């Protein structure tokens, strides 16, 4: 995903001389091609995210489109007030790009796990939030935010994620990765691959399960989500993020006022306050969070049985 | 304004009044008729609480009429108690401290890239220098040789809850900036000629940003406010207002 992002950004920057990229001393072996191609529009500001966000606002308020890039919590939570006041309040054309969504930096420990970022960023007024599930969506999202003129958050995983679908037609709309109507799994981010695995397993047990990638969390296309789940007897949300403030909150909120109120089961990462995290790969940590494909299957079957 | 609105920060407004007067009448290339001109100089007020003097200065310069100031802090007014970019002539909204300098740095980088010769001036308070985000910027600007950037510190020695020396001592202040690679100028912030001399000389050194440490007096010009902590927050009674206006010759 990182490589796709930088390729797409380089393409956008060669078409638009107003695109800048700032990084907070992270991006080794990823950002160099951009730096080499556009040396006067690339800047490593050092390990100083508050300064990076403020500088980005200042450049953007001078008429430019500025991407800032770092790992997970650093370009987001570390400089949250700069994003709120300097960027969003002024409508500055700044794109916050965080690599390492969820458990992507698994064994590095809790400080490097981005588990609350999408929800917190979604709460900022005037920002658009994208959580692509595969390189195709990363390409579409990068193209889209490069020309949107608005503050944006782009949440990337780390590397090696496969393409999960065939084409992206409109990134702002839910993208069907697998057709199915009885149970619809709405997933955000690369964890959608586990939804596909689980759906395959459930299909083998006679269930009709669809998987839909929701990569644009804000603005959420509510009509399209309703349409995607219109025949479902169970909606499942799946995210590599805590449930509070993430995809589950958005979807549950969307249906809260409905007379029909389809049941929504939220699958995500448990909140970890006061508990230490153990070392482990992304895969191992997701499994430990009860998000293996098998566990997803079991939890969906439990939800269906309760109905 | 602050009397009618019962909103203050008057002490920190008066300490920087002379600085703003010199900036807006002698230094800044800004035009009320074309406030968004791309080649304009930028002024970033980082001590966003000192907004009354900022609005008053902009009104005096013709960005809007003086009568509009009567709405200051009133219901529905754009003239909020911390500086707002809804007000013509204001570049950025601030109020949370430690935000202005990084934004000013971004503007200085963009201005240098554009080659339009714009300069960026950023006014900090002394108490604001407690914020770490400033020191990130103070480290950054000399490294990138931003000689079109000028920071002015309104060094009135009193912050919100005590003197700077008591709360979090900045000494040796000038030496800290020098050690970070800035061109440091230290002046009496109420000496109009000195202010004009120093600020008109920006960039004072090629390849280096300039900081002007302006030694000022909190509540300057009003005897009962000068160097008094309580006038960080208080707004004057009718009687004290009359006395203050008489003292400043308004």
XYZ file of C-alpha atoms in Angstrom:
557
model
C 0.000 0.000 0.000
C 2.831 2.380 0.834
C 4.439 1.863 -2.545
C 1.164 2.249 -4.396
C 0.535 5.447 -2.488
C 3.865 7.010 -3.361
C 3.580 5.964 -7.014
C 0.129 7.492 -7.221
C 1.265 10.637 -5.424
C 4.248 11.023 -7.749
C 1.898 10.749 -10.695
C -0.390 13.399 -9.215
C 2.582 15.643 -8.416
C 3.887 15.448 -11.962
C 0.509 16.680 -13.149
C 0.106 19.333 -10.461
C 3.082 21.534 -9.515
C 1.325 22.663 -6.332
C 1.531 19.276 -4.573
C 3.992 19.058 -1.686
C 4.975 16.142 0.549
C 6.234 16.488 4.118
C 7.315 13.609 6.307
C 8.155 13.357 9.966
C 11.440 11.493 9.483
C 9.658 8.298 8.487
C 9.272 6.667 5.108
C 12.752 5.174 4.569
C 12.885 3.188 1.320
C 9.378 4.413 0.440
C 9.488 8.171 -0.101
C 12.859 8.476 -1.863
C 11.440 8.327 -5.420
C 9.218 11.324 -4.676
C 12.073 13.196 -3.000
C 14.350 12.528 -5.963
C 11.779 13.648 -8.503
C 10.430 16.720 -6.700
C 13.225 17.915 -4.389
C 11.792 21.411 -3.977
C 8.375 20.069 -2.951
C 9.561 17.425 -0.525
C 10.615 18.077 3.039
C 11.618 15.883 5.947
C 10.671 18.148 8.852
C 12.245 15.889 11.451
C 10.641 14.086 14.344
C 8.262 16.948 15.074
C 4.681 16.253 14.104
C 3.143 19.367 15.649
C 5.523 21.478 13.627
C 4.860 19.359 10.531
C 1.095 19.854 10.763
C 1.435 23.596 11.367
C 3.908 23.993 8.510
C 1.577 22.030 6.242
C -1.245 24.407 7.138
C 0.962 27.422 6.408
C 1.998 26.075 3.000
C -1.580 25.093 2.171
C -2.871 28.540 3.172
C -0.392 29.868 0.598
C -2.251 28.004 -2.138
C -0.673 24.555 -2.176
C -1.858 20.986 -1.643
C 0.211 19.415 1.112
C 0.527 15.737 2.032
C 1.979 14.896 5.440
C 3.158 11.352 6.052
C 4.147 9.319 9.061
C 3.285 6.207 11.053
C -0.153 5.624 12.554
C -0.618 7.785 15.616
C 2.152 10.287 14.907
C 0.660 12.499 12.149
C -2.774 12.173 13.778
C -3.013 11.983 17.566
C 0.350 13.600 18.248
C -0.708 16.791 16.478
C -4.459 16.526 16.846
C -4.986 20.132 17.884
C -2.900 21.399 14.971
C -5.124 19.350 12.659
C -8.244 20.694 14.333
C -7.284 24.366 14.528
C -4.648 24.999 11.892
C -5.879 22.616 9.196
C -9.590 21.847 9.521
C -10.766 25.152 10.987
C -9.098 27.006 8.141
C -10.158 24.465 5.510
C -6.478 24.154 4.606
C -5.756 21.722 1.785
C -3.748 19.264 3.876
C -3.811 15.482 3.463
C -2.825 13.440 6.475
C -1.433 10.088 5.408
C -0.827 7.498 8.115
C 0.851 4.230 7.352
C 0.517 1.266 9.680
C -3.227 0.989 10.250
C -4.355 -1.160 13.153
C -1.828 -3.843 13.983
C 0.369 -3.319 10.879
C 3.347 -2.622 13.153
C 2.321 -5.625 15.215
C 5.335 -6.626 17.243
C 6.379 -3.015 17.841
C 3.818 -2.752 20.614
C 0.877 -0.605 21.609
C 2.500 2.783 20.927
C 2.702 1.796 17.251
C -0.764 0.295 16.976
C -3.222 2.686 15.336
C -6.514 1.619 16.880
C -8.428 4.844 17.470
C -7.127 7.082 14.669
C -9.931 6.723 12.116
C -12.608 7.547 14.675
C -10.709 10.478 16.102
C -9.931 11.878 12.667
C -13.551 11.412 11.608
C -14.601 13.654 14.466
C -12.694 16.615 13.057
C -15.067 18.932 11.204
C -14.557 19.304 7.470
C -12.156 16.419 6.946
C -12.754 13.461 4.637
C -11.625 10.036 5.818
C -10.512 7.144 3.634
C -9.588 3.636 4.770
C -8.783 1.693 1.597
C -8.714 -2.100 1.687
C -6.290 -2.792 -1.167
C -3.813 -1.117 -3.530
C -6.545 -0.370 -6.064
C -8.439 1.668 -3.523
C -5.219 3.352 -2.394
C -4.623 4.509 -5.955
C -8.170 5.793 -6.305
C -8.055 7.496 -2.906
C -4.747 9.228 -3.587
C -6.046 10.532 -6.900
C -9.259 11.683 -5.302
C -7.754 13.546 -2.333
C -5.053 15.149 -4.485
C -7.751 17.112 -6.261
C -10.496 17.411 -3.625
C -9.246 20.719 -2.222
C -10.260 19.616 1.275
C -8.534 18.312 4.382
C -8.332 14.519 4.165
C -7.173 11.552 6.156
C -5.809 8.524 4.331
C -5.240 5.444 6.472
C -2.844 2.965 4.907
C -1.649 -0.399 6.002
C 1.953 -1.281 5.457
C 2.967 -3.544 2.619
C 2.147 -6.522 0.510
C -1.634 -6.260 0.692
C -3.282 -8.025 -2.265
C -5.989 -6.543 -4.442
C -9.313 -7.826 -3.135
C -11.567 -6.815 -5.981
C -11.461 -6.227 -9.690
C -12.013 -2.504 -10.134
C -12.842 0.667 -8.268
C -15.476 2.704 -10.008
C -16.374 5.270 -7.358
C -14.325 5.233 -4.178
C -16.938 7.185 -2.291
C -19.409 4.338 -2.698
C -19.260 0.933 -1.000
C -17.449 -1.541 -3.240
C -18.785 -5.057 -3.513
C -15.970 -7.565 -3.085
C -18.279 -10.570 -2.955
C -21.940 -10.801 -3.844
C -24.291 -12.109 -1.168
C -27.521 -10.909 0.456
C -28.457 -12.776 3.637
C -25.482 -11.599 5.655
C -23.536 -8.564 4.492
C -20.121 -7.890 5.976
C -19.171 -4.231 5.707
C -15.403 -4.031 6.108
C -12.938 -1.171 6.144
C -9.256 -1.609 5.409
C -7.184 -4.669 4.467
C -8.901 -6.736 7.139
C -11.564 -7.128 4.441
C -9.474 -10.074 3.246
C -10.479 -11.905 6.435
C -14.101 -11.077 5.720
C -13.711 -12.732 2.328
C -12.195 -15.830 3.939
C -14.988 -16.005 6.485
C -17.629 -15.486 3.802
C -16.169 -18.369 1.804
C -16.312 -20.618 4.862
C -19.902 -19.593 5.631
C -20.900 -20.180 2.002
C -19.630 -23.717 2.431
C -22.093 -24.026 5.294
C -24.965 -22.876 3.133
C -25.034 -19.183 4.022
C -25.368 -16.408 1.474
C -22.752 -13.884 2.579
C -21.675 -10.727 0.822
C -18.591 -8.619 1.519
C -18.496 -4.903 0.864
C -15.535 -2.586 1.316
C -16.423 0.756 2.883
C -13.300 2.794 2.256
C -14.843 6.241 2.510
C -15.848 6.610 6.157
C -16.512 10.306 5.819
C -18.601 11.449 4.142
C -20.393 8.133 4.486
C -22.631 7.419 1.509
C -25.624 6.474 3.629
C -27.960 5.772 0.720
C -25.451 3.434 -0.890
C -24.880 1.585 2.401
C -28.626 1.141 2.836
C -28.781 -0.181 -0.689
C -25.878 -2.585 -0.130
C -27.618 -4.214 2.851
C -31.245 -3.874 1.758
C -32.028 -7.619 1.842
C -29.771 -8.529 4.745
C -31.065 -10.191 7.866
C -27.742 -9.444 9.552
C -25.206 -6.684 8.991
C -21.684 -7.292 10.233
C -19.076 -4.567 10.434
C -15.404 -5.522 10.485
C -12.549 -3.136 11.184
C -8.975 -3.124 12.400
C -9.889 -0.408 14.893
C -11.871 -0.148 18.112
C -15.626 -0.142 17.582
C -16.133 3.246 19.221
C -15.974 5.928 16.551
C -15.148 3.568 13.725
C -17.151 1.817 11.035
C -19.421 0.079 13.554
C -20.390 3.377 15.191
C -21.113 4.912 11.813
C -23.255 2.037 10.586
C -25.075 1.565 13.887
C -25.756 5.291 13.950
C -27.045 5.168 10.404
C -29.681 2.570 11.236
C -30.507 3.845 14.726
C -33.507 5.812 13.506
C -34.867 3.143 11.187
C -38.155 1.421 11.830
C -36.687 -1.692 10.231
C -33.430 -1.611 12.196
C -31.491 -4.560 10.855
C -29.299 -6.047 13.577
C -25.679 -4.910 13.355
C -22.875 -7.026 14.780
C -19.648 -5.105 15.263
C -16.341 -6.913 14.994
C -13.240 -4.934 15.829
C -10.347 -4.670 18.223
C -11.101 -4.611 21.949
C -10.201 -1.422 23.811
C -6.996 -1.988 25.637
C -6.845 0.607 28.443
C -4.565 -0.493 31.255
C -3.644 -3.766 29.623
C -0.224 -4.348 28.135
C 0.120 -5.651 24.614
C 2.166 -8.682 23.712
C 4.565 -9.010 20.817
C 3.235 -10.590 17.692
C 2.768 -10.223 13.980
C -0.266 -8.390 12.669
C -1.831 -11.752 11.893
C -1.182 -13.135 15.382
C -2.541 -10.031 17.076
C -5.687 -10.057 14.937
C -6.169 -13.717 15.821
C -5.687 -12.898 19.515
C -8.307 -10.150 19.180
C -10.792 -12.825 18.099
C -10.610 -11.720 14.484
C -9.301 -14.845 12.782
C -11.461 -15.983 9.861
C -12.630 -18.905 12.012
C -13.555 -16.626 14.893
C -15.386 -14.288 12.511
C -17.358 -17.268 11.201
C -18.214 -18.376 14.734
C -19.274 -14.894 15.827
C -21.489 -14.437 12.783
C -23.116 -17.818 13.396
C -23.761 -16.831 17.012
C -25.383 -13.596 15.891
C -27.554 -15.450 13.393
C -28.594 -17.965 16.049
C -29.706 -15.130 18.376
C -32.049 -13.673 15.818
C -13.744 47.264 23.465
C -12.646 45.160 26.375
C -14.603 47.288 28.809
C -17.826 47.007 26.850
C -17.348 43.287 26.250
C -16.092 42.615 29.772
C -13.367 40.608 28.104
C -9.783 41.445 28.787
C -6.235 40.342 28.038
C -5.783 44.127 27.997
C -2.353 43.930 29.641
C -0.942 41.761 26.858
C -2.625 43.952 24.256
C -1.040 47.137 25.536
C 2.409 45.565 25.731
C 2.372 44.875 21.981
C 0.494 47.963 20.778
C 3.659 49.733 19.710
C 4.898 46.656 17.865
C 1.688 46.387 15.857
C 1.635 50.101 15.173
C 5.090 49.979 13.646
C 4.401 46.784 11.732
C 1.188 48.008 10.160
C 2.236 51.569 9.442
C 5.852 51.090 8.429
C 6.754 47.495 7.665
C 4.106 45.138 6.333
C 3.316 45.127 2.642
C -0.400 44.518 3.024
C -3.260 46.269 1.315
C -6.774 46.495 2.769
C -8.057 46.830 -0.799
C -6.483 43.503 -1.751
C -6.079 41.562 1.498
C -5.503 38.236 -0.282
C -2.820 39.406 -2.678
C -0.456 36.434 -3.137
C 2.632 38.618 -2.865
C 1.627 40.246 0.430
C 3.668 39.992 3.582
C 2.067 37.785 6.205
C 1.544 38.593 9.840
C 0.673 35.714 12.144
C -0.497 36.625 15.626
C 0.397 33.583 17.637
C -0.653 35.064 20.985
C -4.242 34.908 19.769
C -5.688 36.136 23.051
C -4.360 39.621 22.342
C -7.072 40.107 19.821
C -8.517 43.466 20.842
C -5.349 45.285 19.814
C -5.140 43.247 16.606
C -8.676 44.141 15.538
C -8.181 47.767 16.546
C -5.008 47.954 14.467
C -6.684 46.440 11.411
C -9.576 48.854 11.759
C -7.191 51.805 11.972
C -5.505 50.516 8.822
C -8.794 50.412 6.927
C -9.509 46.686 6.751
C -12.949 47.479 8.190
C -14.611 50.359 9.968
C -13.940 51.284 13.577
C -17.637 51.080 14.389
C -17.616 47.360 13.635
C -15.459 46.916 16.708
C -18.500 47.714 18.836
C -19.601 44.138 18.231
C -16.421 42.726 19.800
C -17.298 39.540 21.705
C -21.028 40.216 21.270
C -23.489 37.548 20.222
C -23.128 36.713 16.551
C -20.055 38.893 15.963
C -17.121 37.700 13.869
C -14.891 39.553 16.335
C -14.264 36.660 18.713
C -12.172 36.988 21.835
C -9.341 35.014 20.300
C -8.261 36.168 16.894
C -10.377 34.925 13.991
C -9.625 34.578 10.295
C -13.215 35.571 9.588
C -12.000 39.123 10.209
C -10.559 40.837 7.104
C -6.791 41.130 7.354
C -6.345 38.279 9.828
C -4.299 35.473 8.282
C -4.969 32.708 10.801
C -7.085 32.000 13.838
C -5.089 31.252 16.927
C -5.750 31.132 20.622
C -4.321 27.833 21.628
C -0.706 28.769 22.173
C 2.227 27.429 20.208
C 0.455 27.240 16.853
C 1.514 30.432 15.084
C 5.194 29.822 14.488
C 4.864 26.508 12.605
C 2.169 28.039 10.387
C 4.385 31.073 9.779
C 7.226 28.739 8.846
C 4.996 27.033 6.292
C 4.091 30.405 4.836
C 7.754 31.404 4.699
C 8.663 28.171 2.900
C 5.861 28.676 0.386
C 6.831 32.328 -0.125
C 10.455 31.417 -0.776
C 9.338 28.707 -3.211
C 7.132 31.207 -5.028
C 9.988 33.719 -5.189
C 7.642 36.641 -4.651
C 9.766 38.227 -1.930
C 7.081 38.021 0.737
C 8.179 38.136 4.351
C 6.421 36.506 7.253
C 6.238 38.089 10.699
C 5.043 36.102 13.692
C 4.352 37.568 17.113
C 4.773 35.295 20.127
C 4.169 35.966 23.769
C 6.801 35.077 26.308
C 4.582 32.693 28.249
C 3.768 30.998 24.967
C 7.407 29.966 24.699
C 6.593 27.259 27.265
C 4.945 25.320 24.436
C 7.164 22.663 22.872
C 5.733 23.176 19.404
C 7.501 26.538 19.286
C 10.832 24.901 19.939
C 10.237 22.461 17.103
C 9.836 25.493 14.869
C 12.753 27.354 16.431
C 14.941 24.350 15.587
C 13.544 24.055 12.066
C 13.668 27.603 10.682
C 17.449 28.174 10.853
C 18.127 24.684 9.503
C 16.146 25.658 6.427
C 17.743 29.118 6.249
C 14.397 30.912 6.357
C 15.636 34.474 6.220
C 12.232 35.768 5.123
C 10.859 34.839 8.550
C 10.883 37.201 11.511
C 9.636 36.289 14.967
C 8.869 39.039 17.426
C 8.574 38.089 21.069
C 6.462 40.385 23.209
C 8.661 39.874 26.266
C 6.589 41.530 28.989
C 7.787 39.059 31.645
C 4.327 38.243 32.987
C 2.252 35.250 31.994
C -1.208 34.282 33.055
C -0.566 32.987 36.559
C 2.679 34.616 37.579
C 5.892 36.078 36.312
C 7.768 34.217 33.604
C 10.696 33.873 35.984
C 8.478 32.155 38.563
C 6.365 29.971 36.312
C 8.917 28.614 33.851
C 12.032 30.660 33.489
C 13.112 31.409 29.908
C 16.569 32.731 30.810
C 18.962 32.981 29.177
C 16.398 33.767 26.504
C 18.469 35.486 23.814
C 21.216 32.910 24.182
C 18.744 30.097 23.562
C 17.675 31.617 20.225
C 21.304 32.290 19.302
C 22.234 28.712 20.104
C 19.459 27.545 17.777
C 20.945 29.641 14.965
C 18.736 32.720 14.855
C 19.775 36.283 14.189
C 18.832 37.836 17.512
C 17.916 41.476 17.998
C 17.030 42.727 21.458
C 15.276 46.055 21.774
C 12.939 48.159 23.873
C 9.572 47.140 22.452
C 8.149 50.586 23.111
C 10.895 52.435 21.255
C 9.199 53.147 17.946
C 12.377 54.162 16.167
C 14.181 51.026 17.321
C 11.274 48.853 16.251
C 11.164 50.447 12.832
C 14.914 50.187 12.412
C 15.067 46.498 13.295
C 11.914 45.365 11.503
C 12.681 47.260 8.315
C 16.017 45.465 8.219
C 14.446 41.999 7.783
C 16.093 39.825 6.565
C 18.746 41.003 8.989
C 21.108 38.198 8.017
C 21.093 36.167 4.843
C 20.263 32.507 5.315
C 19.057 33.011 8.877
C 15.685 33.841 10.394
C 15.467 36.822 12.705
C 14.007 37.008 16.178
C 13.321 40.377 17.743
C 13.112 40.072 21.491
C 11.069 43.127 22.334
C 11.297 44.033 26.013
C 7.906 45.396 26.882
C 5.747 46.361 29.830
C 2.499 44.569 30.435
C -0.318 47.127 30.538
C 1.993 49.775 29.043
C 0.657 53.307 29.203
C -1.884 52.832 31.966
C -0.362 53.413 35.388
C -2.529 51.033 37.341
C -2.142 48.253 34.788
C 1.595 48.385 34.229
C 3.355 45.214 35.368
C 0.249 43.994 37.171
C -0.630 40.325 36.828
C -4.353 40.906 37.330
C -4.586 42.908 34.094
C -3.922 39.780 32.108
C -7.579 38.962 32.670
C -9.465 41.900 34.181
C -11.650 44.319 32.329
C -11.791 47.871 33.698
C -14.703 49.431 35.578
C -16.242 52.660 34.226
C -14.066 54.724 36.512
C -10.844 52.919 35.681
C -11.713 53.031 31.980
C -11.973 56.807 32.137
C -8.655 57.041 33.910
C -6.976 54.649 31.463
C -8.264 56.542 28.438
C -7.043 59.799 29.914
C -3.610 58.322 30.536
C -3.158 56.972 27.026
C -4.488 60.208 25.621
C -7.409 58.659 23.802
